[in-house]
XYZ file of C-alpha atoms in Angstrom:
638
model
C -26.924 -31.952 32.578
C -26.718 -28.414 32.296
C -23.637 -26.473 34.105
C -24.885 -23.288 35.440
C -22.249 -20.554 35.919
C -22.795 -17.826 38.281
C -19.868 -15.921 38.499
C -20.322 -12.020 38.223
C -23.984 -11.938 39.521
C -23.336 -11.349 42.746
C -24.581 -7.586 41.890
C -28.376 -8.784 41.194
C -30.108 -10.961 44.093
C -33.065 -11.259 41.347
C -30.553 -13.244 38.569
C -28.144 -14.793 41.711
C -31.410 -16.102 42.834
C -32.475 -17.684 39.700
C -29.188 -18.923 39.016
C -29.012 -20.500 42.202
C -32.507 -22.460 41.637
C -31.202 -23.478 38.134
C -28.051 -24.761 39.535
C -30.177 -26.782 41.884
C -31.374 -28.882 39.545
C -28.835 -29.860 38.005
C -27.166 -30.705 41.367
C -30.118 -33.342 42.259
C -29.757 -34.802 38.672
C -26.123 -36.119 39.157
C -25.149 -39.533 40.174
C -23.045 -40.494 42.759
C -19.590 -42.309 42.191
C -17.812 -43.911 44.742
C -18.617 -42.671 48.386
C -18.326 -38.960 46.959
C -21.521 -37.830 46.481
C -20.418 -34.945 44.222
C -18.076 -35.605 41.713
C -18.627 -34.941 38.440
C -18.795 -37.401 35.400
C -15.275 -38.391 34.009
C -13.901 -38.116 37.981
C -12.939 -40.309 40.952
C -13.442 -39.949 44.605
C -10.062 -39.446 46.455
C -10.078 -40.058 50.381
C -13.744 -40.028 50.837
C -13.118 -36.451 50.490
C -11.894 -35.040 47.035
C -12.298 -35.589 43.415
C -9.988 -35.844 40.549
C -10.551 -36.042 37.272
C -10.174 -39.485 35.308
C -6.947 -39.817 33.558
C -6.938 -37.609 29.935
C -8.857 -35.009 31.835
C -8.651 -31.829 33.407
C -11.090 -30.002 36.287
C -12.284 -26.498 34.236
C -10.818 -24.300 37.081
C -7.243 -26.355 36.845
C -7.380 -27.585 40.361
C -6.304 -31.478 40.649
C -8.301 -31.919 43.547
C -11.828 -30.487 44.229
C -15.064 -30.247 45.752
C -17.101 -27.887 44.145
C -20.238 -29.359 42.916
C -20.499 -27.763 39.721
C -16.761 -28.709 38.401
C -16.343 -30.268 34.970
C -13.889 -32.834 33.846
C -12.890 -31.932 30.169
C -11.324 -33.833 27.684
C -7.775 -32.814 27.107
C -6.944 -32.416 23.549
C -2.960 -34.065 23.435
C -2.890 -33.109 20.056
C -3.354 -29.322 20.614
C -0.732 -27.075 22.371
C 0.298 -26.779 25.223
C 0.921 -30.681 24.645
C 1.018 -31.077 20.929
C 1.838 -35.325 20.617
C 4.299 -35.293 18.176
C 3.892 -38.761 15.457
C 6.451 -38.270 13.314
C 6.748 -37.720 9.484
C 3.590 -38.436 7.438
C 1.272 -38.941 10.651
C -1.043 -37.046 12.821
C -2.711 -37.176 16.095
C -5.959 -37.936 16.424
C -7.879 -36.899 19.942
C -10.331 -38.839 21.577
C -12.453 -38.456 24.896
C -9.898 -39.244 27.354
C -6.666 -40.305 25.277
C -5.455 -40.052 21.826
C -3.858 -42.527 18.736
C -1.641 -41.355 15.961
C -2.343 -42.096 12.533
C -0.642 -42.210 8.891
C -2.001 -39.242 6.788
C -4.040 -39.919 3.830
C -1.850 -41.797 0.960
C 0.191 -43.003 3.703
C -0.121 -46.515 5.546
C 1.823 -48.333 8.598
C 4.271 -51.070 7.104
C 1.854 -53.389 9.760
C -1.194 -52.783 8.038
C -2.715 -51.373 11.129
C -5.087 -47.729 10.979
C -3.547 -46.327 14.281
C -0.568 -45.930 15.992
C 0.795 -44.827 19.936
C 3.620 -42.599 19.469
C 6.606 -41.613 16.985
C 8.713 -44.536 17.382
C 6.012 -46.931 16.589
C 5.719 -44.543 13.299
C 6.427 -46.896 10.250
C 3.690 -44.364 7.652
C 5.163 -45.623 4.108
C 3.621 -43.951 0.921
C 1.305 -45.916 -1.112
C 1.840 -47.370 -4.328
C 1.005 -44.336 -6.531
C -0.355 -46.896 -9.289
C -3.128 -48.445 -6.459
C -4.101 -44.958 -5.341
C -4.752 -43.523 -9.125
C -6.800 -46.441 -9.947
C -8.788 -46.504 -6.788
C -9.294 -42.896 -6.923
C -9.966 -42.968 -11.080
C -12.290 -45.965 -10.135
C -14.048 -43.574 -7.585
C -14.522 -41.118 -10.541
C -16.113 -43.277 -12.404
C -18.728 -44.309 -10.208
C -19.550 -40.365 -9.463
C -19.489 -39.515 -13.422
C -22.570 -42.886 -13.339
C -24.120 -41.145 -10.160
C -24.741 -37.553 -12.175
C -25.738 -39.405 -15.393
C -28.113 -40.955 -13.108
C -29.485 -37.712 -11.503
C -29.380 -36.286 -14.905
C -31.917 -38.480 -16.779
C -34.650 -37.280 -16.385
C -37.045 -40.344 -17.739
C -35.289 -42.101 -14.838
C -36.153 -39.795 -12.146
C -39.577 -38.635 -13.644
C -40.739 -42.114 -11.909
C -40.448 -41.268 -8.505
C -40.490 -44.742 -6.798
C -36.799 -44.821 -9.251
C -35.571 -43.005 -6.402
C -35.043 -45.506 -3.701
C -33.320 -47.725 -6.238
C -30.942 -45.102 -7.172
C -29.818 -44.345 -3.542
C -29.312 -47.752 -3.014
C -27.363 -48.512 -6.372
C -24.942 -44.986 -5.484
C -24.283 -46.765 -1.967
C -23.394 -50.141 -3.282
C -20.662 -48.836 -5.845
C -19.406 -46.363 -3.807
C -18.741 -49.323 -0.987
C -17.735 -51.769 -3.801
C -15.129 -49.529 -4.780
C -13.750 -48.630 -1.698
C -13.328 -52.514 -0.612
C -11.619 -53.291 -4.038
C -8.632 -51.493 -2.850
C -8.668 -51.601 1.063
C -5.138 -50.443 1.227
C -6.499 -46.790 0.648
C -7.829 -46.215 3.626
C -9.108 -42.696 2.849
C -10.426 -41.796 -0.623
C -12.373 -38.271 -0.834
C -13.675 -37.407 -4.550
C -16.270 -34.899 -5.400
C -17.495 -33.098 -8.925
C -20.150 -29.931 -9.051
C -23.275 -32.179 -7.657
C -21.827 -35.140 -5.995
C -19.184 -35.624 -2.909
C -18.005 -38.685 -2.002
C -15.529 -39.523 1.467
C -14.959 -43.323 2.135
C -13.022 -44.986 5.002
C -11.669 -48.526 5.062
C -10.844 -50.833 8.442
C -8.779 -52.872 8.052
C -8.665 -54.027 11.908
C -10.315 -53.719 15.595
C -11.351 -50.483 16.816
C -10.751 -49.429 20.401
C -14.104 -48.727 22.108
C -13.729 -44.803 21.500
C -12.720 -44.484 18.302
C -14.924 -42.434 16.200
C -14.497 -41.599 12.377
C -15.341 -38.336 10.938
C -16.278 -38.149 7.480
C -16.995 -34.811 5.630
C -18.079 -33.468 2.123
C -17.905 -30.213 1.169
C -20.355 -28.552 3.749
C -21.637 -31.458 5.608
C -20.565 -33.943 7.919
C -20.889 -37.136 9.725
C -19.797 -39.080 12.914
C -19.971 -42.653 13.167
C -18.520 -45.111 15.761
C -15.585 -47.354 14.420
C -17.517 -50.877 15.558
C -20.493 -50.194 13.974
C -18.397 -49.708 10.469
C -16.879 -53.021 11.073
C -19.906 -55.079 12.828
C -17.821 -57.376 14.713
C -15.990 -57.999 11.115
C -12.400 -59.221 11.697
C -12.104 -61.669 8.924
C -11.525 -58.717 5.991
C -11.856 -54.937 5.750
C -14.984 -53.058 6.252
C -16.192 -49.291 4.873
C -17.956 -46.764 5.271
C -19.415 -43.940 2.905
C -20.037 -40.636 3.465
C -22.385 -39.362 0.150
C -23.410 -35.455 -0.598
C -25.841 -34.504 -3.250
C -26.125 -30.718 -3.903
C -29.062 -31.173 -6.687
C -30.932 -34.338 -5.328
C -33.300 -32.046 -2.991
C -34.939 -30.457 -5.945
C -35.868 -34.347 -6.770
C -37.151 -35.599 -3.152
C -37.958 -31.973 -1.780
C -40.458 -31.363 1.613
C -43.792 -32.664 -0.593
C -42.486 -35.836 -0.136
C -42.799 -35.291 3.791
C -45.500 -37.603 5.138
C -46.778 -35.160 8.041
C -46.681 -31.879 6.264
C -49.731 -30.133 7.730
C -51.208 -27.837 5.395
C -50.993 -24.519 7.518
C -47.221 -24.976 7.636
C -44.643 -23.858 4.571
C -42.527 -26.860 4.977
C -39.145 -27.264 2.679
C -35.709 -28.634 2.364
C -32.863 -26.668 4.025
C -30.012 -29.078 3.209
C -28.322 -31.497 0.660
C -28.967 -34.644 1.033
C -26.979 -37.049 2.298
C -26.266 -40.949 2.314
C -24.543 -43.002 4.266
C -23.917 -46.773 4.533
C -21.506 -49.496 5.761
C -20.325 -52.474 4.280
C -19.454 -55.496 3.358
C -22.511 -56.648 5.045
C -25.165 -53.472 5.250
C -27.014 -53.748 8.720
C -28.689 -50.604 9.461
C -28.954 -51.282 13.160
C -25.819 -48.780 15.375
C -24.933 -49.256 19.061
C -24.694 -45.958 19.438
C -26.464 -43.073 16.785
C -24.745 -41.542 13.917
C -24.348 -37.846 14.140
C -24.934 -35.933 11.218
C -23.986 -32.300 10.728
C -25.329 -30.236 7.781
C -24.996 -26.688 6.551
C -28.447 -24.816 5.684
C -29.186 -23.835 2.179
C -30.657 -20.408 3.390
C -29.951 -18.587 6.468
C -33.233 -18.620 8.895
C -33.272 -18.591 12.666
C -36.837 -18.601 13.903
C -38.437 -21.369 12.560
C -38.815 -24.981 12.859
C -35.845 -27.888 12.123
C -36.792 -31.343 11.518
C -34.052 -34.407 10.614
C -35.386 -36.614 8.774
C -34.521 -39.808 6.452
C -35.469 -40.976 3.387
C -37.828 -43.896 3.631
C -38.265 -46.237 1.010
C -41.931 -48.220 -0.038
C -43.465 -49.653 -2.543
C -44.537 -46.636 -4.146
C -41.321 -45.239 -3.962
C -40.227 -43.295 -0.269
C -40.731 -40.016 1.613
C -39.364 -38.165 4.371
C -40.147 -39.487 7.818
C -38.287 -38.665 11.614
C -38.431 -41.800 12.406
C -35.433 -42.442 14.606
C -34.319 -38.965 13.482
C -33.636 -36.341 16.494
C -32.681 -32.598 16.517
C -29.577 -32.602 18.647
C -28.913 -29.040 18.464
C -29.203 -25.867 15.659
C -29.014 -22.382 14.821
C -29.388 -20.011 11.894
C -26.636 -21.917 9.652
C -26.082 -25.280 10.452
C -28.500 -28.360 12.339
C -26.737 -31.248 13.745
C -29.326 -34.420 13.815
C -28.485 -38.032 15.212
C -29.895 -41.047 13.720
C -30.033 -45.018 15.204
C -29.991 -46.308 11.460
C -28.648 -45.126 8.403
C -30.171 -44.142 4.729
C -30.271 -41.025 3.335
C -30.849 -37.802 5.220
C -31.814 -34.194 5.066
C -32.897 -31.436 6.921
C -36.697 -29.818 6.402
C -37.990 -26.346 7.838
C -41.403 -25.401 8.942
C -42.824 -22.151 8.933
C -46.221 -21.701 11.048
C -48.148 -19.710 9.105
C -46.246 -16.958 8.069
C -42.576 -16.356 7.539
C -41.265 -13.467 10.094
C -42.457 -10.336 9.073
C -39.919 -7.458 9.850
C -42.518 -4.752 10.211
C -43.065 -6.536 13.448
C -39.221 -6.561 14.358
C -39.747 -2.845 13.975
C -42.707 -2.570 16.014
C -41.536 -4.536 18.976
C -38.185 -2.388 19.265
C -39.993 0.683 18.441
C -42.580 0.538 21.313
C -40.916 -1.367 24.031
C -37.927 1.607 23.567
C -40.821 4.028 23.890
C -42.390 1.956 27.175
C -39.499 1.654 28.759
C -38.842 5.460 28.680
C -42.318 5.921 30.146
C -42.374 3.281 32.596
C -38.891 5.269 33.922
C -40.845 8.401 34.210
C -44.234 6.409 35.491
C -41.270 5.461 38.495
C -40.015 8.099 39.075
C -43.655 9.852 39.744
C -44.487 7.562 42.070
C -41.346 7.721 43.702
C -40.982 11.684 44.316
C -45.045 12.849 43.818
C -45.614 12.716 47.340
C -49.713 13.532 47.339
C -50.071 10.305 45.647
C -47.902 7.861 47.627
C -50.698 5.410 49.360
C -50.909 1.706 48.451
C -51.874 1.812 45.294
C -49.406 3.738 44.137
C -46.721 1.154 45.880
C -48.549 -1.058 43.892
C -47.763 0.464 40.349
C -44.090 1.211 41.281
C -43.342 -2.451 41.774
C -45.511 -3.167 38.353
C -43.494 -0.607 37.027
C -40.452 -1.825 37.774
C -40.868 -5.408 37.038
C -42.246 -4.376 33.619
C -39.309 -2.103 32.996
C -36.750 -4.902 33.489
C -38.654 -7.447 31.914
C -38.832 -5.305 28.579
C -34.894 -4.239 29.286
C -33.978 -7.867 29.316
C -36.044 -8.682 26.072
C -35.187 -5.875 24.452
C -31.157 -6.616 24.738
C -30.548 -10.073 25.375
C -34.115 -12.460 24.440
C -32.109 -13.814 21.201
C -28.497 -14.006 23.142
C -28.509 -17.933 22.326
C -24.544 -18.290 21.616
C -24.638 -19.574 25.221
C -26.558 -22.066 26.403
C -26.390 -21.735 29.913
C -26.558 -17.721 30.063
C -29.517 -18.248 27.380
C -31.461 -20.448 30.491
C -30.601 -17.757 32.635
C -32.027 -15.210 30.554
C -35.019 -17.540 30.159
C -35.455 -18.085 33.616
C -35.489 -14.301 34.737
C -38.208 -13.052 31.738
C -40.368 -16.039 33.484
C -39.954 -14.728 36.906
C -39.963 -11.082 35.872
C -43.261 -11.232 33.746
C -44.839 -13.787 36.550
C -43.977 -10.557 38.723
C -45.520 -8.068 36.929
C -49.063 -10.287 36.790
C -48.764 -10.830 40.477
C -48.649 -7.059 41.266
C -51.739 -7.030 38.778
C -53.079 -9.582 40.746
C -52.235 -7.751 44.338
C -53.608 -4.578 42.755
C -56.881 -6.434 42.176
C -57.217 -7.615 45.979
C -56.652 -3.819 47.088
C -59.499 -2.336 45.264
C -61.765 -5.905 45.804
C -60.657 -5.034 50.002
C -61.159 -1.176 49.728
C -64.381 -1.643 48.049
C -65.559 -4.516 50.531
C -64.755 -1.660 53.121
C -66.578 1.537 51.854
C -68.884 1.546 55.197
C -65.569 1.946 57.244
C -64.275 5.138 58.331
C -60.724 4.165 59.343
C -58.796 1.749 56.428
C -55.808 0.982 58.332
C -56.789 -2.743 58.489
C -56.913 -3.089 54.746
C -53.487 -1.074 54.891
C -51.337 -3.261 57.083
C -53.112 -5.974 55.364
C -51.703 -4.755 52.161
C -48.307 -3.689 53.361
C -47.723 -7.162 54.949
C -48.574 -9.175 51.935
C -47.684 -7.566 49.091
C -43.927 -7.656 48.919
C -44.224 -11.504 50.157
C -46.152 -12.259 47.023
C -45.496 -10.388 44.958
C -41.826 -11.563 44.331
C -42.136 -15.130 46.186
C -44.609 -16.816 44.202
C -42.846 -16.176 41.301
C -40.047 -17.541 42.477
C -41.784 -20.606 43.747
C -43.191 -21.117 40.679
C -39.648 -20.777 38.688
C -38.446 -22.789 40.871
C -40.237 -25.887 40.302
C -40.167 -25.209 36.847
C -36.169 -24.914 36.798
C -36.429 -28.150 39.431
C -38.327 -30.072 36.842
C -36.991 -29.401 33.746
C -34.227 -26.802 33.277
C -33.087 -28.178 30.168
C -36.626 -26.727 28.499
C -35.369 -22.919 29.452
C -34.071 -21.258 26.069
C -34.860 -22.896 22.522
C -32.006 -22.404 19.305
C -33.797 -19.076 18.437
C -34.755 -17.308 21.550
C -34.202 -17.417 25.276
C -37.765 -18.480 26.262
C -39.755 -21.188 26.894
C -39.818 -24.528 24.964
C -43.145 -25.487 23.825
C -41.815 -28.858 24.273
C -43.857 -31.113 26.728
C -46.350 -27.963 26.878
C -43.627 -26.207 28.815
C -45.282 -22.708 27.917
C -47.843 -23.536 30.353
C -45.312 -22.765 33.435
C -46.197 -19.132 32.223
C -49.869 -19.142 30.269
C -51.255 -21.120 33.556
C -50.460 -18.973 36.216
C -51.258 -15.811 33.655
C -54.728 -17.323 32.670
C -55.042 -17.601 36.600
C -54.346 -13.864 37.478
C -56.805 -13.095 34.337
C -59.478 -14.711 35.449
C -59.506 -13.941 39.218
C -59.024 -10.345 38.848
C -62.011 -10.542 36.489
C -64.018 -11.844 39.478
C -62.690 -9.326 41.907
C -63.578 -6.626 39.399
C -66.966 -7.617 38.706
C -67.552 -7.844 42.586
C -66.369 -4.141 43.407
C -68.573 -2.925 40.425
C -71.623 -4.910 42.180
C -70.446 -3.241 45.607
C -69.967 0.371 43.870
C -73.396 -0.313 42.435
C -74.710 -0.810 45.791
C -73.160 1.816 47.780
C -74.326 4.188 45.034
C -78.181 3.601 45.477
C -77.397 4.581 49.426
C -74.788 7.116 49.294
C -74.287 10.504 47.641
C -72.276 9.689 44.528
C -70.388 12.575 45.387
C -68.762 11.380 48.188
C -64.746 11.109 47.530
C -64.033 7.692 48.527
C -66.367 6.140 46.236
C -65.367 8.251 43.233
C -61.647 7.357 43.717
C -62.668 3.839 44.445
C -64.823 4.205 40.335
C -61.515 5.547 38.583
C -58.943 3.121 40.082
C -61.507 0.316 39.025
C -62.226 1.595 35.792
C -57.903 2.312 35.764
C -57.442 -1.291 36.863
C -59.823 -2.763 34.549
C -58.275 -1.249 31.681
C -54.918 -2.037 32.994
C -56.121 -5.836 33.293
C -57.284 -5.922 29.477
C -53.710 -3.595 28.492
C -51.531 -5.613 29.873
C -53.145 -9.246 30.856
C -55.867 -10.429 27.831
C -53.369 -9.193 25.250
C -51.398 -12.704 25.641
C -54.556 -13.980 24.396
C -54.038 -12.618 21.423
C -50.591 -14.464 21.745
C -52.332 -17.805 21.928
C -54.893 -16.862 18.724
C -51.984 -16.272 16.158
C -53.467 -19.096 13.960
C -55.499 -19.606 11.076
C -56.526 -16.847 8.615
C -56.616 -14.240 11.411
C -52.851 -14.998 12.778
C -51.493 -11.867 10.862
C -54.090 -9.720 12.313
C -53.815 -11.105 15.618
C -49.780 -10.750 15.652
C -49.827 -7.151 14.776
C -52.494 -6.573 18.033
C -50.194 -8.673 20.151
C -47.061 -6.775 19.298
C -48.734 -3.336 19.357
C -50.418 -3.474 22.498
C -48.228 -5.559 24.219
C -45.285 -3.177 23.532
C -46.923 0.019 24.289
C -47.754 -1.638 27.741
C -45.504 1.107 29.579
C -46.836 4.151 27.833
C -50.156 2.867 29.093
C -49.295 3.033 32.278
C -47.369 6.411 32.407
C -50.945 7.859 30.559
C -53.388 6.505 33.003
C -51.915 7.090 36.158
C -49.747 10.115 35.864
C -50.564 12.115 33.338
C -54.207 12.085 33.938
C -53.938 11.990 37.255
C -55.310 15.295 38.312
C -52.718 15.113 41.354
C -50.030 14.250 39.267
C -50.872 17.597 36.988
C -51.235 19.880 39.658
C -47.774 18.592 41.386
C -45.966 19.262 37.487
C -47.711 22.251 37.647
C -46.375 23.596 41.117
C -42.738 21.968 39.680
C -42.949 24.153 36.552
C -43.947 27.360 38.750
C -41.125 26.802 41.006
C -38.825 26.933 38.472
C -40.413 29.737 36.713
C -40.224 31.846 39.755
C -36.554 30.623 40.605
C -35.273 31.809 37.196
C -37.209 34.858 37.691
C -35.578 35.547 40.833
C -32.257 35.115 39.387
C -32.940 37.495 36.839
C -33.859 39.676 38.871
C -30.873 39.278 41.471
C -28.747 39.846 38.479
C -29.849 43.124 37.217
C -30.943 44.487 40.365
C -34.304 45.672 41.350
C -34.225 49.282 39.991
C -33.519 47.706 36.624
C -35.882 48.322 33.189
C -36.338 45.871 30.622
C -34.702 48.630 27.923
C -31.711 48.516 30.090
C -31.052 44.903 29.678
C -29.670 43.532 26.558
């Protein structure tokens, strides 16, 4: 479940709001525990009343007893100040989720045989025989020295289905070797292309106990009973295998659903790993996996996936692969079987291009210093305050924060939780600015629908009452349901928007298509009504001429700022390049649109800068002449 945090938004009702819907849903997706029906996971009800955390944990805010829905029970880490378990000589702690074990450090063992320990005086950590661990770790050697030879012949690997066979062979002597001398629980050897980490169990595991293997820049997670499969007759192992130049063997061609729009290739080493004596691919609970990308990229598309071996040889395939989380240098995949494993990227199309980087901060800087001034118009040019014009202001203004927030925080996605929020509000703020679209449709459809009536007032209080209703609720009903649903789908690795996951984009396109297309009916009907009115009526008369430019304004403003996310949804195929540079142009230039049509040709507008600019003209000439006095000549001032 996601924790939503709103502390410090008290100052915006728009984001407080949001935050509060978000928070919502995470409430309703808790379970209950005991008779409390909020206390967090890792917590106990106390009294019918209170919660405290279980034992090993601590509430976030540091109270020992609470009630605040949203509290978190976190693991405290003994082995970290302010607690720092002390082991004694040659050990270490080790934390786990809710308690911790002490351990001998590597090329150190417990007299008792044992891989874990309770507290310094049960510390018995004696060195190891210094003749077992230079075999073991010479024997280790010697299998990675066979392991490049291996990777190095090329008639061997120029017979692809060779490659299956190979993994396997690499697994089996790395295990062998580590069993062979079990007192060594810990061996780590690597050379310029291979890394090997091993770890032997020699008895039970506690239900928690996880080990973490690494090698050079990747890692894995595996839980201690699925290493030792219920094994308590002899020791078990588990290997941890990194190949640096293997991916330039089994690279992305050998992904079986590479689609041939997409540049698909291999981000990461590749990595092995296995368990053993007895090598049953089937985990209780998934092994984690984390690895380090080859090149730094942030907006494209991660895929785990495992080596799969056939007949003909293997590919890549996700199959019981999942993206657990990822960002522009490192992916962290889980897996409910083990094999080999790397990490692939898609590209759609066309890498980014950074012409369109430039673009997008160029023109939405330029439209949000026009939709400012567009605001400000409508705000102080009092001959054009009606309707209408309360109806751009409130575009404006949604438009202007929407491209603020974009602008400064749409690839904030350190946080999770503020990257939802940030999520959440472009949603409601671009919903916002359609719906004034939208509203600004029904005016002219209601104004038009009333040209034979003298007095508008109805269509005014009609306007007045609704607007501000729907304009900002239904957004927020929508985002709602959307947060209710599925707030986990608000903000992706790369950007705080929608997932596309589970077609989640169409909380946005749907209601977007919807304004679209029923503005394009009310449009059509006032230019059928204009038409009308036209063939009875003296074109001259005012009302209908004002009633021709707002439509004409409108209509433009519809295809500006409403059939340009068409364009979003046509980025594919030979055209996509084309079609992204029209999306990012037109889309960011959306407030210097706006600021053009309806101020700056607005003869009103001109003739109200034009009485400004006269003002002050005549002001400064007045104070020149206050200064020198009125018998003053030009000659005399200098």
């Amino acid at each position: 479940m996601v924790r939503i945090t709103c502390t410090g938004m008290r100052g915006s009702s728009l984001l407080a709001g949001l935050c509060f819907l978000l928070s919502l849903a995470g409430v309703v997706a808790q379970k209950t525990k005991g008779t409390c029906t909020h206390c967090p996971q890792n917590a106990f009800c106390v009294n019918n009343t209170h919660c405290t955390c279980n034992h090993g944990y601590n509430s976030e805010s540091g109270e020992k007893y609470f009630n605040y829905p949203f509290e978190i029970c976190e693991d405290i880490d003994e082995c970290k100040p302010p607690i720092s378990i002390y082991c004694g000589v040659n050990a270490q702690c080790q934390n786990i989720k809710g308690s911790f074990y002490c351990h001998c450090i590597s090329g150190y063992k417990l007299l008792s045989g044992k891989a874990r320990f309770n507290d310094s005086n049960e510390n018995t950590c004696q060195k190891i025989t210094p003749s077992k661990t230079t075999n073991s770790t010479k024997e280790m050697q010697q299998v990675i020295k066979n392991i490049e030879s291996l990777l190095t012949n090329k008639t061997v690997l120029e017979e692809k289905r060779n490659i299956t066979t190979i993994l396997q062979k690499v697994e089996s002597d790395v295990l062998k070797t580590a069993l062979e001398t079990p007192d060594q629980k810990i061996q780590k050897v690597q050379s310029s292309t291979v890394a090997v980490e091993t770890r032997v169990v020699t008895d039970n595991c506690s239900k928690e106990a996880i080990f973490s293997l690494n090698t050079k820049v990747n890692s894995m997670k595996i839980n201690c009973n699925d290493v030792i499969q219920g094994n308590t007759q002899g020791p078990s192992a588990v290997a941890f295998i990194s190949y640096s130049s293997l991916g330039h063997i089994i690279d992305a061609t050998f992904f079986e659903e590479m689609n041939e729009e997409d540049q698909v290739y291999l981000n990461s080493q590749v990595v092995s790993a296995t368990i053993g004596p007895e090598k049953n691919t089937s985990l209780s609970q998934p092994v984690t996996l984390n690895f380090q990308h080859i090149k730094v990229k942030s907006r494209v598309k991660k895929i785990c996936v495992y080596w799969k071996g056939t007949k003909e040889g293997g590919h890549w395939s996700k199959d019981g692969c999942a993206l657990i989380d990822t960002n522009k240098t490192h992916t962290i995949c889980s897996s409910t079987h083990l094999s080999s494993f790397a990490v692939l990227m898609a590209l759609h199309g066309q890498e980014e291009d950074p012409a369109l980087t430039v673009i997008t901060y160029v023109g939405l800087s330029l439209s949000l210093l026009c939709l400012l001034l567009a605001a400000l118009t409508f705000l102080l040019c009092k001959a054009i305050q009606n309707i209408s014009t309360s109806l751009h202001l409130q575009l404006s203004l949604c438009l202007f924060l929407a491209h603020l927030l974009f602008l400064t925080a749409f690839d904030r996605t350190e946080n999770k939780v503020l990257c939802a929020i940030i999520a959440g509000a472009l949603h409601y703020l671009y919903l916002a600015s359609f719906t004034w679209m939208l509203l600004e449709g029904l005016h002219l459809f209601l104004t038009a629908r009333n040209l034979a009536v003298v007095n508008y007032s109805s269509v005014n209080k009609f306007m007045k009452w609704l607007m501000f209703p729907v304009g900002y609720g239904v957004p927020a009903v929508i985002v709602a349901i959307s947060a209710a649903s599925r707030p986990h789908l608000y903000g992706t690795a790369d950007r705080c928007w929608l997932h596309l996951d589970q077609k989640f984009i169409w909380a946005f396109l749907g209601p977007v298509c919807a304004v679209i297309c029923v503005n394009s009916v009310f449009f059509l009907m006032v230019f059928w009504i204009l038409k009308r009115k036209l063939s009875s009526l003296n074109s001259e008369v005012s009302t209908i001429r004002n009633i021709k430019m707002l439509t004409l304004k409108a209509t433009a403003q519809l295809f500006i700022l409403g059939c340009t996310w068409c364009l979003g949804m046509l980025q594919v195929g030979p055209a996509a390049q084309v079609m992204a540079y029209l999306f990012t142009i037109i889309n960011s230039l959306q407030g210097v649109f706006i600021f053009l049509v309806y101020c700056l040709l607005s003869q009103q507008v001109q003739k109200w800068f034009g009485e400004i600019i006269k003002s002050k003209s005549e002001s400064e000439a007045y104070t020149l002449s206050s200064r020198f006095g009125p018998d003053s000549k030009p000659s005399e001032v200098k």
